[in-house]
Structure formats: structure tokens, C-alpha cells
Coordinates of C-alpha atoms in Angstrom, one line a residue:
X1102 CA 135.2 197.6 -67.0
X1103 CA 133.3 194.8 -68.7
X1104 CA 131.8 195.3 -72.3
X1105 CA 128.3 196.9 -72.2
X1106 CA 125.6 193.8 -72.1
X1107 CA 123.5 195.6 -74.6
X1108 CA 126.1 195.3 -77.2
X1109 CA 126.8 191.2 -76.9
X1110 CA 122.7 191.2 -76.8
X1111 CA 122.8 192.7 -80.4
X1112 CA 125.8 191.0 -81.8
X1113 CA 123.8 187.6 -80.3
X1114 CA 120.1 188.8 -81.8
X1115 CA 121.5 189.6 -85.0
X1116 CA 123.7 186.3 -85.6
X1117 CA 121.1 184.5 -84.1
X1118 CA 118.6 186.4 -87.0
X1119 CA 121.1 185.4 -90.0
X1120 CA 121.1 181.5 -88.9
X1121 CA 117.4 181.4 -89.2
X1122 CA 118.3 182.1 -93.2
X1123 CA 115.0 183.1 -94.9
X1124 CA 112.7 181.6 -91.8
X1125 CA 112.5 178.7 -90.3
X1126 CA 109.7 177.8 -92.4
X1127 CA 111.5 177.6 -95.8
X1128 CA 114.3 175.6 -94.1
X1129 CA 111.5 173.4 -92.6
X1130 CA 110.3 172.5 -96.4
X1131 CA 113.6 171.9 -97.7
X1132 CA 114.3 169.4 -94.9
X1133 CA 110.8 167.9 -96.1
X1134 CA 112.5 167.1 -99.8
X1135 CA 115.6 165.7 -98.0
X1136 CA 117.9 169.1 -98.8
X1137 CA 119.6 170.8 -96.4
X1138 CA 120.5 174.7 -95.5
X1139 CA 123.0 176.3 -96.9
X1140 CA 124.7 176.3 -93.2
X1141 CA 123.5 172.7 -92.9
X1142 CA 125.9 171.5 -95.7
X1143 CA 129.3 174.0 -94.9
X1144 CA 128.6 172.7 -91.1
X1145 CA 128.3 169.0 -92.7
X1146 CA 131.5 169.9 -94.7
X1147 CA 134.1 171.3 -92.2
X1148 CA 135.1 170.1 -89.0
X1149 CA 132.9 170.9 -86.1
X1150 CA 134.1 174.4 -84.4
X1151 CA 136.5 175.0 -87.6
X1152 CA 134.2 177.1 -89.6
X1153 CA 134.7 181.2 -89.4
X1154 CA 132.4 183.5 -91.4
X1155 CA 133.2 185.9 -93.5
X1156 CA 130.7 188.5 -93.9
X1157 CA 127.7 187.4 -92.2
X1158 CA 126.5 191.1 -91.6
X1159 CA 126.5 192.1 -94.8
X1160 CA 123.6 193.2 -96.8
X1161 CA 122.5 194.2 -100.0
X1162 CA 122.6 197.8 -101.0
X1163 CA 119.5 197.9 -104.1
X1164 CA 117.0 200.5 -103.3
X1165 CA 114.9 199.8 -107.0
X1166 CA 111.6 198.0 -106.9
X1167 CA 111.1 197.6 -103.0
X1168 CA 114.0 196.0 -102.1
X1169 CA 115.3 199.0 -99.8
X1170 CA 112.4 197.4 -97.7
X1171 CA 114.0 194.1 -98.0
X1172 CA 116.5 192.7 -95.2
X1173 CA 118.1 190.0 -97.4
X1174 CA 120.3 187.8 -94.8
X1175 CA 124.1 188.0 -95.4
X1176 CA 122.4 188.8 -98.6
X1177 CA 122.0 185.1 -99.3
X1178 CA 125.6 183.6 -99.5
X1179 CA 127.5 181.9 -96.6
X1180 CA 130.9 182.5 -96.9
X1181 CA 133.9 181.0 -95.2
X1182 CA 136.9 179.0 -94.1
X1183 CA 137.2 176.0 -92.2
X1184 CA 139.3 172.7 -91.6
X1185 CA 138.6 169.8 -93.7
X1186 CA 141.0 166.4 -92.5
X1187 CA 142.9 169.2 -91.0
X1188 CA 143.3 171.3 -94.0
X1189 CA 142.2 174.5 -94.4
X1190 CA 139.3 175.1 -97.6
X1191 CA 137.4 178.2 -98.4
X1192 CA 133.7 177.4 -99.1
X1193 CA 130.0 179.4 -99.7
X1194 CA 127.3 177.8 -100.2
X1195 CA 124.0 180.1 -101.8
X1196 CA 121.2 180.5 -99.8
X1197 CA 117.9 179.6 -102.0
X1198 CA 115.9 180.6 -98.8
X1199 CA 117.2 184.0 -99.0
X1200 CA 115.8 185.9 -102.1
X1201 CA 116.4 182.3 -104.1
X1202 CA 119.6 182.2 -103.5
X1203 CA 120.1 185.4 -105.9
X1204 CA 123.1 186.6 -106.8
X1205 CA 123.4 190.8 -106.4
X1206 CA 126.3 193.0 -106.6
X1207 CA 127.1 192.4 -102.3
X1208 CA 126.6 188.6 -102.8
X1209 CA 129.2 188.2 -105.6
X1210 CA 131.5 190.6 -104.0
X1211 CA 131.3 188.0 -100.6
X1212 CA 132.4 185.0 -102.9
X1213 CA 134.9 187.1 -104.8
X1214 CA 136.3 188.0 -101.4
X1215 CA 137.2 184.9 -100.5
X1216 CA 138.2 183.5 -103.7
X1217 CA 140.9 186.2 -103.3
X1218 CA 141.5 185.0 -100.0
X1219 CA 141.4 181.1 -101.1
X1220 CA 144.2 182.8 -103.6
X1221 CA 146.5 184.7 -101.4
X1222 CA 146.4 181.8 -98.7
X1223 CA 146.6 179.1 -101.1
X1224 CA 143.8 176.9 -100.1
X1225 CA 141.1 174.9 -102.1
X1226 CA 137.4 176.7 -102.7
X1227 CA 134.3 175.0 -103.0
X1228 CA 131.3 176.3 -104.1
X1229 CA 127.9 175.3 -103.2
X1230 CA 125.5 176.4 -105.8
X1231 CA 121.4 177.0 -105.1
X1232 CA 120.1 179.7 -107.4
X1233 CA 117.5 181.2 -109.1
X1234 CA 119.9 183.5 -111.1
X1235 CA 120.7 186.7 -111.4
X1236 CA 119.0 189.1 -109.0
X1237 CA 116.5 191.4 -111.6
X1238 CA 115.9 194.6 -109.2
X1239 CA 119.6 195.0 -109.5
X1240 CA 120.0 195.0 -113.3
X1241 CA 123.4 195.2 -115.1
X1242 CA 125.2 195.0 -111.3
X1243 CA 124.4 191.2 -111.0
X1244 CA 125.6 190.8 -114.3
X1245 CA 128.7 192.6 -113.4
X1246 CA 128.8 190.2 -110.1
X1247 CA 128.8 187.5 -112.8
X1248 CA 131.3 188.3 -114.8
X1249 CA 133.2 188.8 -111.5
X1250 CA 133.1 185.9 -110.1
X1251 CA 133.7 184.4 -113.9
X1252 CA 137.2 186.2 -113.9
X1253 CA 138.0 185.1 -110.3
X1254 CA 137.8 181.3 -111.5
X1255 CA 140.2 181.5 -114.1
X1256 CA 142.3 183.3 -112.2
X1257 CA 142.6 180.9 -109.8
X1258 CA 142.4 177.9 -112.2
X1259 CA 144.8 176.1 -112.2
X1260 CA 146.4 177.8 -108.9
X1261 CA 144.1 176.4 -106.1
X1262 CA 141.7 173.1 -106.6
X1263 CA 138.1 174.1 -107.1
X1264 CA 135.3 172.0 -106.6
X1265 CA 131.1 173.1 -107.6
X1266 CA 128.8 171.0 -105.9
X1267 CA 125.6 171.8 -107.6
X1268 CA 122.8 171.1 -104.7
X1269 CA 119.5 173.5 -106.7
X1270 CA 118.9 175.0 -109.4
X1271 CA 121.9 176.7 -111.5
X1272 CA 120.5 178.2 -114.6
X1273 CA 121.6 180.3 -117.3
X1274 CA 124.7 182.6 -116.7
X1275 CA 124.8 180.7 -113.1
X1276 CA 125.9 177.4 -114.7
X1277 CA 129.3 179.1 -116.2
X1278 CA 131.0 179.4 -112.9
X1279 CA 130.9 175.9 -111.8
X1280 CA 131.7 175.0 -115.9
X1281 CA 134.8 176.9 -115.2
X1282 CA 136.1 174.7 -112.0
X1283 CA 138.2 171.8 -111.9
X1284 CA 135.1 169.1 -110.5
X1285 CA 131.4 169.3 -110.6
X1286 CA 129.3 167.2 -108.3
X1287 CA 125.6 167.3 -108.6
X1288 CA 122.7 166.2 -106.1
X1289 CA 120.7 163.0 -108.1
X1290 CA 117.8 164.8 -107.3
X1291 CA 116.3 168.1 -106.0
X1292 CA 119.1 169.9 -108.4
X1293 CA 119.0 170.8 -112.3
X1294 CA 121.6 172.5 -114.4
X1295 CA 121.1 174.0 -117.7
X1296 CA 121.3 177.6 -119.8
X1297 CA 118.1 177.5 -122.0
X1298 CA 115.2 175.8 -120.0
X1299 CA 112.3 173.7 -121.7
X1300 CA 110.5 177.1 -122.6
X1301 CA 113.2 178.9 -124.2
X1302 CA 114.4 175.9 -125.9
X1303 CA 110.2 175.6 -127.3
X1304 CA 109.8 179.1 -128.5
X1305 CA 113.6 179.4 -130.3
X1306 CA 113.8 175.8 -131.8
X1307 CA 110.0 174.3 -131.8
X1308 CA 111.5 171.3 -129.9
X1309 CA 109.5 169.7 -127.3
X1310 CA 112.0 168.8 -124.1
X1311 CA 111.8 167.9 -120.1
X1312 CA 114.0 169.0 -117.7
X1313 CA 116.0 165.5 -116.9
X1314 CA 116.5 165.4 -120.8
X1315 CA 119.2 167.9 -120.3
X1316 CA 119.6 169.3 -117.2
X1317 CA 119.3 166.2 -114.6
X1318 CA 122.1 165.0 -112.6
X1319 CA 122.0 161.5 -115.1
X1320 CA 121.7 163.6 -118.1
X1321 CA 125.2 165.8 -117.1
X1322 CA 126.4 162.9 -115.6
X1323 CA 126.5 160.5 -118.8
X1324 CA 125.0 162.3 -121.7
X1325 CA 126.7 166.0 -122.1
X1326 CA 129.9 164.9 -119.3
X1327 CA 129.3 168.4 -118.2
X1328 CA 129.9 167.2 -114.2
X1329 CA 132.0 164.6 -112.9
X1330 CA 130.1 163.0 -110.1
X1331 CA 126.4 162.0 -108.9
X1332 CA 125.9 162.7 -105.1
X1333 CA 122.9 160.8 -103.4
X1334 CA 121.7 163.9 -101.5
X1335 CA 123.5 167.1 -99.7
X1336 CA 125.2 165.4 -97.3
X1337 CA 126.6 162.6 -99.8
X1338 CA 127.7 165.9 -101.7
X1339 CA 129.6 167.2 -99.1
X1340 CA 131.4 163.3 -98.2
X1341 CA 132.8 163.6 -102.3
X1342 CA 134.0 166.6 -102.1
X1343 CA 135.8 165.4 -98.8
X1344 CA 137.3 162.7 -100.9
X1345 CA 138.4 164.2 -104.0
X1346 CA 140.2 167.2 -101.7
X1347 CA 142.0 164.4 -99.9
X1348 CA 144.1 163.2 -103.2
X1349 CA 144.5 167.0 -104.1
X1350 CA 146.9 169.0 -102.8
X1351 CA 145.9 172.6 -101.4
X1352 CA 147.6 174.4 -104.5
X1353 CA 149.7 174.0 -107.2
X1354 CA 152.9 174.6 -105.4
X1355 CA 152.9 171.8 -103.2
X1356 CA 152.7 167.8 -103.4
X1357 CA 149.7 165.9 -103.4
X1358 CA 148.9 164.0 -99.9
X1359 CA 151.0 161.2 -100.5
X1360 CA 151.1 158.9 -97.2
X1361 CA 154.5 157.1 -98.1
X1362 CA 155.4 154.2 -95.6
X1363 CA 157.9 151.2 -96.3
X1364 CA 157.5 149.4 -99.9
X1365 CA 156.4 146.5 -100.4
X1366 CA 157.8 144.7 -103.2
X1367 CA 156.2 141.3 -103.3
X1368 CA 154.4 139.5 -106.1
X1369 CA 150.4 139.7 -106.8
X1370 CA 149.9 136.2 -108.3
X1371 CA 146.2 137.0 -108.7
X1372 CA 147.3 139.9 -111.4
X1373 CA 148.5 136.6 -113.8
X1374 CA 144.6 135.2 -113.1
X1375 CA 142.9 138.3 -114.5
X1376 CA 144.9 138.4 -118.1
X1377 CA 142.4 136.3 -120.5
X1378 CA 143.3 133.2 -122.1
X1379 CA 142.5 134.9 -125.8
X1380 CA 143.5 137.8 -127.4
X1381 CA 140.0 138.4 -127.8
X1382 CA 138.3 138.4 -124.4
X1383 CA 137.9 141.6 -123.0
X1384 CA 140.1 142.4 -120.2
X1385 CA 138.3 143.9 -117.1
X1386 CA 140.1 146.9 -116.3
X1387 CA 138.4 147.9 -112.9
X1388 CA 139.6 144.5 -112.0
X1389 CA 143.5 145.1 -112.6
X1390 CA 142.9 148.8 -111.0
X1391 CA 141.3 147.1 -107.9
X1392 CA 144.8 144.8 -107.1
X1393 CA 146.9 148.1 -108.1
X1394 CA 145.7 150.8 -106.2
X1395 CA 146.0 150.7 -102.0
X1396 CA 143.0 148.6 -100.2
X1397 CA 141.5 148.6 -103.8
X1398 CA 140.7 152.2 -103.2
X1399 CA 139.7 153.6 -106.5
X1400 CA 137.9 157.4 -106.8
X1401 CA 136.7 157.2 -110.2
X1402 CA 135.6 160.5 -112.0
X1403 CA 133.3 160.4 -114.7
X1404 CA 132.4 156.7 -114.6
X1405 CA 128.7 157.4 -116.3
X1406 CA 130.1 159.2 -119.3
X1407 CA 132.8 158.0 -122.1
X1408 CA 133.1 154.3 -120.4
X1409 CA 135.6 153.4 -122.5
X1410 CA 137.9 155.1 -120.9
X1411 CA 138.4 155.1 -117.5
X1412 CA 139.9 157.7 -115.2
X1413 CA 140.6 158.8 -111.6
X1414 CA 142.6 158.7 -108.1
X1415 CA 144.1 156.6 -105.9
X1416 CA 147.0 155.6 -103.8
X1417 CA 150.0 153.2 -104.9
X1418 CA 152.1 152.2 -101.8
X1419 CA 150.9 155.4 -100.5
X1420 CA 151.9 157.8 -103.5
X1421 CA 149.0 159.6 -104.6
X1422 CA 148.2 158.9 -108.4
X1423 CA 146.0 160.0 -111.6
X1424 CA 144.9 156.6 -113.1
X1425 CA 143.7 156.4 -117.2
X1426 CA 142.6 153.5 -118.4
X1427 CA 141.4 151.8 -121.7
X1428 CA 138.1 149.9 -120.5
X1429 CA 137.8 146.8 -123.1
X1430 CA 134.7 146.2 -122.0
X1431 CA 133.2 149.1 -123.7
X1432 CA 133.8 149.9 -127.2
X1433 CA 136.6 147.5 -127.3
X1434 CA 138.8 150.1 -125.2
X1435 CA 138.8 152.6 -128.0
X1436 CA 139.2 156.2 -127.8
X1437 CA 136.5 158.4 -129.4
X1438 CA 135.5 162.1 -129.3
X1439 CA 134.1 161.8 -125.7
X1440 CA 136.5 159.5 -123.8
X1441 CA 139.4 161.9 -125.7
X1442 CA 137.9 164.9 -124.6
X1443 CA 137.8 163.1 -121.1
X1444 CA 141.3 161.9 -121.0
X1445 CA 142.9 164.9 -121.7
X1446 CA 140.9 166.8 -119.3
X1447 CA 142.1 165.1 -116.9
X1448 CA 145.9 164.4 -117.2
X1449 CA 145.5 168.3 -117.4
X1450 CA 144.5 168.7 -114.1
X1451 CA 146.9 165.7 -112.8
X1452 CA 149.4 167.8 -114.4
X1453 CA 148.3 171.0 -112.5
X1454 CA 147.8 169.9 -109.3
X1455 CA 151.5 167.9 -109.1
X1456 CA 149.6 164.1 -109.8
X1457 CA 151.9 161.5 -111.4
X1458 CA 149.8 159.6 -114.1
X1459 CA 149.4 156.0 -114.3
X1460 CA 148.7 154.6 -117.8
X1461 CA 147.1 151.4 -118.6
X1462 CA 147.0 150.2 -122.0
X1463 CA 144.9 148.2 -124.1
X1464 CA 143.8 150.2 -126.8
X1465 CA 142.8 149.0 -130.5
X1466 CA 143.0 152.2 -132.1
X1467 CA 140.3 155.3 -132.3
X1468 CA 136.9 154.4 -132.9
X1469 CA 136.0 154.4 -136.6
X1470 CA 132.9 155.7 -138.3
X1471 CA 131.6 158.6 -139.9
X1472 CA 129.8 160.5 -137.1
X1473 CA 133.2 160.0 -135.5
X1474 CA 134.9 161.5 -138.5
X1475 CA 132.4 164.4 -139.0
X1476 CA 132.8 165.1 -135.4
X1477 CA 136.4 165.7 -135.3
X1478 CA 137.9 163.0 -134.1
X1479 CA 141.1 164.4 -135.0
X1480 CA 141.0 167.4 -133.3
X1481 CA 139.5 165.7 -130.1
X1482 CA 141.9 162.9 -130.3
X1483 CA 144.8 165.3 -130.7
X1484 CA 143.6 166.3 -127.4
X1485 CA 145.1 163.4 -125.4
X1486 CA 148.2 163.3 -127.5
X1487 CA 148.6 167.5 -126.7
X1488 CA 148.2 166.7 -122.7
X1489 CA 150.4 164.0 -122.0
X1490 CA 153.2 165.6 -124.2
X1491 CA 152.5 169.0 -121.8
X1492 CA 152.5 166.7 -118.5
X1493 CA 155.5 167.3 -116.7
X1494 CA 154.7 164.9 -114.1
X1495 CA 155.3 161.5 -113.1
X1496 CA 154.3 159.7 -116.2
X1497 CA 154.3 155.5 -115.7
X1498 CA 152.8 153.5 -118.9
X1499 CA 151.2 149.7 -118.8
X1500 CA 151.0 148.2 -122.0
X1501 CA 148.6 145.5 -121.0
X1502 CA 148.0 144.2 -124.0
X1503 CA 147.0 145.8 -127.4
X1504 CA 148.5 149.1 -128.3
X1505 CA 147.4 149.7 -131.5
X1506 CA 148.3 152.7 -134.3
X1507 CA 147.8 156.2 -133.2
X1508 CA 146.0 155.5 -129.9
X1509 CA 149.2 153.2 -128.8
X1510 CA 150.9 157.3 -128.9
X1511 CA 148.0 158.8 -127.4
X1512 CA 148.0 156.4 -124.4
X1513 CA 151.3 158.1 -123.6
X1514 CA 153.7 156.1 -125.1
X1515 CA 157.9 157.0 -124.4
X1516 CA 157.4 159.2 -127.5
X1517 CA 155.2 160.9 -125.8
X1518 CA 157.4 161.8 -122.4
X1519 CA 156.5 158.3 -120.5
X1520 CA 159.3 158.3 -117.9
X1521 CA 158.9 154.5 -117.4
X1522 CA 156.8 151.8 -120.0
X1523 CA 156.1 148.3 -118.9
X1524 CA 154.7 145.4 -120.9
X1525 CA 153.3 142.3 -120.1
X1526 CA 154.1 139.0 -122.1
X1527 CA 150.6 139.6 -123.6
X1528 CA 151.5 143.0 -125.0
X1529 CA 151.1 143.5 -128.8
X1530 CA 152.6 146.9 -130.4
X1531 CA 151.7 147.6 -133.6
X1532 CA 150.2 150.1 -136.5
X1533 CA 147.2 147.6 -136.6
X1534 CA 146.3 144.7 -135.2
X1535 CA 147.6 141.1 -136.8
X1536 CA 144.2 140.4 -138.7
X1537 CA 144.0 143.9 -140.5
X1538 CA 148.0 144.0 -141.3
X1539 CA 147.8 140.6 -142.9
X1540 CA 144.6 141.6 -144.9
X1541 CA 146.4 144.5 -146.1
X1542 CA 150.2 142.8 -146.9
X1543 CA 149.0 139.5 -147.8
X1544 CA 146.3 140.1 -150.2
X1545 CA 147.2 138.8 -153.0
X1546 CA 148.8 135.8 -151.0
X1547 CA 145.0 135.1 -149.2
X1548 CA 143.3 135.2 -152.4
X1549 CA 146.1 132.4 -153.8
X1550 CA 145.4 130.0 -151.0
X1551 CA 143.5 127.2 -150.5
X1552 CA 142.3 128.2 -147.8
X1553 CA 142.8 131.7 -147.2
X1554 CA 140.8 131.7 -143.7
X1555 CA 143.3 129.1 -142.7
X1556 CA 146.2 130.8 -144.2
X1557 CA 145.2 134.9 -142.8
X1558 CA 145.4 133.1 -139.4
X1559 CA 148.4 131.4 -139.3
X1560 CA 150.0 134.5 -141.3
X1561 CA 148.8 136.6 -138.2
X1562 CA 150.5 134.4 -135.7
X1563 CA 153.5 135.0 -137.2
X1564 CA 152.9 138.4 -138.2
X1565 CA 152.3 138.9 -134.6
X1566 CA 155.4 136.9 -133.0
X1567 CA 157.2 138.8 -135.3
X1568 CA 156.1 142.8 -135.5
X1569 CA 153.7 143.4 -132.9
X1570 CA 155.5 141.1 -130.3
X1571 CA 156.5 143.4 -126.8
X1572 CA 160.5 142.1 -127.1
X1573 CA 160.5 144.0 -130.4
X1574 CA 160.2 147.0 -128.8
X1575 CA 162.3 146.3 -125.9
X1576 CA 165.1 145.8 -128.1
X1577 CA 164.4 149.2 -129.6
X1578 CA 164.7 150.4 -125.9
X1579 CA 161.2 151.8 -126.7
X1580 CA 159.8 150.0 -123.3
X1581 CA 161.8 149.8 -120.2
X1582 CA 160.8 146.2 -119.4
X1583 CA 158.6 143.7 -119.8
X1584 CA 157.1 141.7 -117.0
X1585 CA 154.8 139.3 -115.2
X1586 CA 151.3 140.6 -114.7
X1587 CA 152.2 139.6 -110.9
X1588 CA 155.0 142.5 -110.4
X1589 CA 152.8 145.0 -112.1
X1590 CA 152.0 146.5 -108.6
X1591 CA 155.7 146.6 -107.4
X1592 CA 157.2 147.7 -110.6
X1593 CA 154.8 150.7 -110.9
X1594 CA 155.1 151.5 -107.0
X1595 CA 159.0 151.4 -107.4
X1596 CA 158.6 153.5 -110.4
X1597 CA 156.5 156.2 -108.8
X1598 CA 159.0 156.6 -106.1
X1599 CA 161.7 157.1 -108.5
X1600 CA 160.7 159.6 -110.6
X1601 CA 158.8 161.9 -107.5
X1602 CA 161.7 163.7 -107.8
X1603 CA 161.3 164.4 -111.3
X1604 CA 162.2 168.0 -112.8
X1605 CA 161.3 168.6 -116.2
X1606 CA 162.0 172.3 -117.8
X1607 CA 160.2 173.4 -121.0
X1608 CA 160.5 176.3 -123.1
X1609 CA 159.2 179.7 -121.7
X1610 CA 155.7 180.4 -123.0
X1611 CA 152.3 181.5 -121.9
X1612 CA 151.3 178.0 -122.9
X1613 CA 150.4 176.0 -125.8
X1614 CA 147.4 176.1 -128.0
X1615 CA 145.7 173.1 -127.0
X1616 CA 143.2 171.9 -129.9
X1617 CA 140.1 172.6 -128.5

């Protein structure tokens, strides 16, 4: 006996009524301002046919102020799992068509539900957020749902990847859950992100302020380094977090995606070519990272905030890596509060996530200054020191060429737990560079000379030949070799592929008490 037609009719009328969202209207005007639905961008995400619902029937259960009148779609969060380059990834994306996008006690128990499931089945979750907040007619239960969902992402940080793309508005307590994720991308425009807005910010300080001064995409993005990345529109949103999911592994128990094939060994002569002629031309980084990394495929994160430092993935002969880099085109290359706070941040989640890091060095020291000093550069800087000593990873280390003081340790020196350190020719290991050692050992010698200009340089050759020369360390067996620029690419590959076995035990804790 077939199923009774009536029955398939309203199973069809009602799934057909929650895909229409808060009326085809609203999702007409969004389209107008180049956003999509919140189906539009979890159908733009997975694999066509891949994506399976989880609670599209339900509904919110407030009676206060009206809203038992109030049919509030899958009371306004999609919810799901679906294949993404064959993987499996639990998404929702908030509905701003639906009630703003409001978050009630039903709607946080939906994302809670599958954060549980993302838990259990060890897959990544992403989280698409457009919101107006919390949902008022239900009171102290949406601030419950908050706290919630709060609890559920650190419970599974550091378990399963989780990525916030920020495609509306997320204000207030609705900013704290994507805070509390691994990556934040953020829509350039038709998106804002902040906790006090212009007229709270008035009324409690007296300060005048617009909405991009804070809460834009380019403000996050290079200002406060609250997100990570800078998506064109919805759809670009959804390619990133493609991406980023494709160097990540689905949890913390297994390996990254490496795509390991045969090595290849050979020589880069073009490396030799990008090492400047003097000491003091700045070195360009992204240029070295381009030749290292497979097909010059570099996914940098952060690039608009702490340039000085620069960080992200790629592939090297196929093994999946966490690059840091000192950028000597900014600030010299040297570490300050921000690009600290941004290094360590990330070897953490390399570290995590089962990401062998690749160092490259060419650091002068930390940045000097007083608002530097006032602002805790020591406790900031003690950051990247902290995280590469935790890492139990992979750790490869590039002295390039300067590697100055306490940022030559913080760049994850062998002190530090570097498995493998290479050094060019060009490499110079010191306390301090040449010019500032011989000003401070040779003053009374400088102010005896003829010519003391004459006589501070030739002092600093030597002082350089001689102390901060990369064989001095080698014969301390504090580097395992040096070599040509031109093998840089084969000795870290073959370097990676030797320690991927690494095991490294440490003693049983919670965990350490990272300076924050």
C-alpha cells in the first residue's frame, strides 16, 4: 500500500514554505545589495546534493509579546552537514530574513545540536553569522542560548577546526562566538562587527565615531586583528572558507591533508637571486615564500594587520605547512605587541590542528619605543616564545639572515624545540647587530680614533666575521647546517618528511599559563 498522497503534499508545502525564508521579498532585496540567503551561501558552500538538514521543522516556542502568532521559519537558523572537497563539515548560517536573524532559545539549541554533532563525528563547523542579536520577547532564554553556544566553542576548541564567516551584522553578545573560533572571515561590505555601536559608545564616553571606524571589515581586518580575512562578497566568503578547510585537517586527531608524491631534490638557483647584495636592503619575504611553497601557493592569514610579520599555509613537496615569517619590508622585520600577539596565535593553532611550522628568519630584535614598552611588550613578546616552546610539531627554522637578541629565540630557535635550523651564508647570529655591539665594546676605542666612523665600520666587519658569523654557531652544533639559498626548498622539503613522524611527550598537565 503506497503512502497516503496527502501526507508527501504536506511534507512538500511545508519544506517548500521554509525555503522561501522570511518571503521572497526580503530575499529579493538582499540579492539587490549583492548578499545572498542564508541557503544561498550553505548551497554555495557544500557540494551540490551533499547538504542534509538538521531541523528544518523546528520552531520557536515564546508565547510573550505576540510571538505565539509568529511562524518564525526553522526559527531562523539553517543547520546542517554536507561534503566539502569530499569531506564532511557541519555548517548554519542565520537567517536575517527570519526575525533578523535572532537568536531564541530553539535557534541556539539548533546550532548547539550540531556543534555536538560536529563533536561526536569529528568534523569541522562553520558558522555563518547574520544577526540582529539576541531575540528581546524571549528575555534571559536568549541569553542563556548565548552562553550556550559560548560553552560549545570552547569545548570544541581546539578539537575540531572552526571557521565564522561574518556575512551581516554581529553585534554585542553576538560578536563573542565567532571571537571564540579558530578563523574569522568577514564580507568587505554589507557586514559590521562590534559590541558598543556609535550610540552607546556617544552617551558612555562623549566620543563621536562611524561604524567603519571600528566595526568594518578594513577596520577588523588591519586595525583591531580581530578577523583574519576580507571576503569580496558571500560567495567569495564561502570560496575562503573552502580553502583554509583544505590545509586543515577535520580534527585534531588526524593529519593535515598532506598530498605527498615523489621528492624533488633539485636546486632553485633563482633563491641565490633574491638575497640582497647589502646587509641593509630589505629582503622581500613574500618573494622567498613564493619559490618555497608548491606552484607558489601561499594562503596568507592576517596580511592587513601586524605586516611585519607574516603568517599562513601552504604546501612543501606536498606536506601541508604553517609558514611565519619576519617581513623586512615593514618595520625592519621586527616583532612588536601586534605581530607577537599574531605569531603566537597562530603556531597555536598549527600546533592544534597537527601543522608542522616553517620558520623564516630575519629579525633585528623587538621593536623599541616607549608605547611599545608601556604596552607590554614583554608579556606580548613572551607570547611567541611560550608557543613555539609548547609546539610539539614539526618545527623547521631559516635563519635568512639577521637573527638578532631575544627575537633570534622567539623566531624558534633550537633552544626553543626547532627540530631542524638552517642558515644561509648571509646569516648573522648575535645579541645585537655589529654596529650597536661595537658602539657599546669599543667606546672608548671610537672616541680614540682618527676617524671613529672609519674605524666603528671596519671594527663591525670583523666583529661580524667573527661573533655573529653563521659557522660560529654551527660549530656550537646550535644550527644543523648552513647552505645555499638555492637548496632552501629541498633541505626544508627533506626536512619536513623526516620529522612527520615526530613524537614528542611532555609532562602531564591541564596546560600551561600562557601570558596573555
Amino acid at each position: 500500500m503506497a503512502i497516503d498522497p496527502k501526507l508527501l503534499e504536506e511534507l512538500r508545502e511545508r519544506q517548500a514554505t521554509a525555503r522561501k525564508a522570511g518571503g521572497e521579498d526580503k530575499l529579493a532585496k538582499r540579492r539587490e545589495k549583492g548578499m545572498m540567503g542564508a541557503r544561498e551561501r550553505l548551497e554555495t558552500f557544500f557540494q551540490p546534493g551533499t547538504f542534509q538538514e538538521f531541523g528544518m521543522h523546528a520552531e520557536h516556542t515564546c508565547t510573550r509579546f505576540g510571538m505565539d502568532k509568529k511562524k518564525l521559519p526553522y526559527d531562523g537558523v539553517v543547520c546542517g552537514t554536507g561534503l566539502v572537497d569530499g569531506r564532511p563539515v557541519a555548517a548554519y548560517a542565520q537567517d536575517f530574513t527570519v526575525s533578523g536573524g535572532s537568536l531564541g532559545r530553539i535557534h541556539a539549541k539548533k546550532i548547539c545540536d550540531l556543534m555536538d554533532f560536529a563533536h561526536e563525528s569529528g568534523m569541522p563547523v562553520v558558522g555563518v553569522s547574520d544577526s540582529g542579536g539576541a531575540r528581546i520577547q524571549e528575555g534571559v532564554d536568549s541569553l542563556s542560548g548565548y552562553g550556550q553556544v559560548f560553552f560549545k566553542n570552547v569545548l570544541l576548541s581546539g578539537v575540531v577546526p572552526q571557521i565564522a564567516v561574518i556575512a551581516g551584522p554581529t553585534a554585542g553578545g553576538a560578536a563573542y562566538s565567532p571571537a571564540l573560533t579558530d578563523f574569522l572571515i568577514m564580507t568587505r561590505d554589507n557586514s559590521n562587527m562590534f559590541i558598543c555601536g556609535p550610540d552607546v559608545i556617544k552617551a558612555a564616553t562623549g566620543e563621536t565615531a562611524q561604524l567603519e571606524q571600528f566595526a568594518s571589515a578594513a577596520a577588523h581586518a588591519s586595525i583591531s586583528g580581530n578577523i583574519h580575512l576580507v571576503a569580496d562578497d558571500d560567495k567569495h566568503a564561502m570560496e575562503l572558507t573552502a580553502k583554509l578547510l583544505s590545509f586543515l585537517p577535520s580534527n585534531n586527531i588526524g593529519d593535515p591533508p598532506h598530498v605527498l608524491t615523489d621528492l624533488d631534490l633539485s636546486d632553485d638557483p633563482v633563491m641565490n637571486e633574491l638575497v640582497p647584495g647589502s646587509p641593509k636592503e630589505p629582503l622581500d619575504v613574500m618573494a622567498v615564500i613564493d619559490r618555497l611553497v608548491d606552484d607558489g601557493d601561499f594562503f596568507e592569514i592576517m596580511p592587513d594587520f601586524a605586516r611585519s610579520l607574516v603568517v599562513g599555509f601552504g604546501r612543501i613537496e606536498g606536506v601541508v605547512v604553517g609558514i611565519v615569517a619576519n617581513n623586512p619590508m615593514v618595520k625592519a622585520g621586527t616583532l612588536d605587541i601586534d605581530s607577537s600577539d599574531k605569531g603566537a596565535r597562530f603556531i597555536r593553532t598549527c600546533n592544534i590542528y597537527n601543522i608542522p611550522i616553517v620558520t623564516l628568519v630575519d629579525v633585528p630584535g623587538f621593536m623599541p619605543g616607549l608605547a611599545q614598552e608601556q604596552g607590554g611588550i614583554i608579556r606580548h613578546g613572551a607570547k611567541m616564545l611560550f608557543a613555539y616552546a609548547a609546539a610539539t610539531v614539526p618545527k623547521i627554522t631559516m635563519i635568512m639572515r639577521k637573527a638578532y637578541g631575544g627575537a633570534y629565540l622567539a623566531m624558534c630557535s633550537a633552544d626553543l624545540g626547532a627540530d631542524m635550523v638552517f642558515a644561509w651564508p648571509t646569516a648573522e647570529i648575535a645579541v645585537m647587530g655589529a654596529e650597536g655591539a661595537v658602539r657599546v665594546l669599543f667606546r672608548k676605542d671610537l672616541k680614540e680614533a682618527e676617524d671613529p666612523k672609519a674605524k666603528a665600520a671596519e671594527i663591525a666587519e670583523q666583529y661580524r666575521n667573527e661573533f655573529a658569523s653563521p659557522y660560529q654557531a654551527a660549530a656550537n652544533a646550535m644550527i644543523t647546517d648552513v647552505i645555499e639559498p638555492s637548496k632552501t626548498r629541498a633541505s626544508i622539503a627533506l626536512a619536513l618528511r623526516n620529522t612527520l613522524s615526530k613524537r614528542d611527550t611532555r609532562p602531564p598537565k591541564k596546560h600551561g599559563n600562557i601570558p596573555l
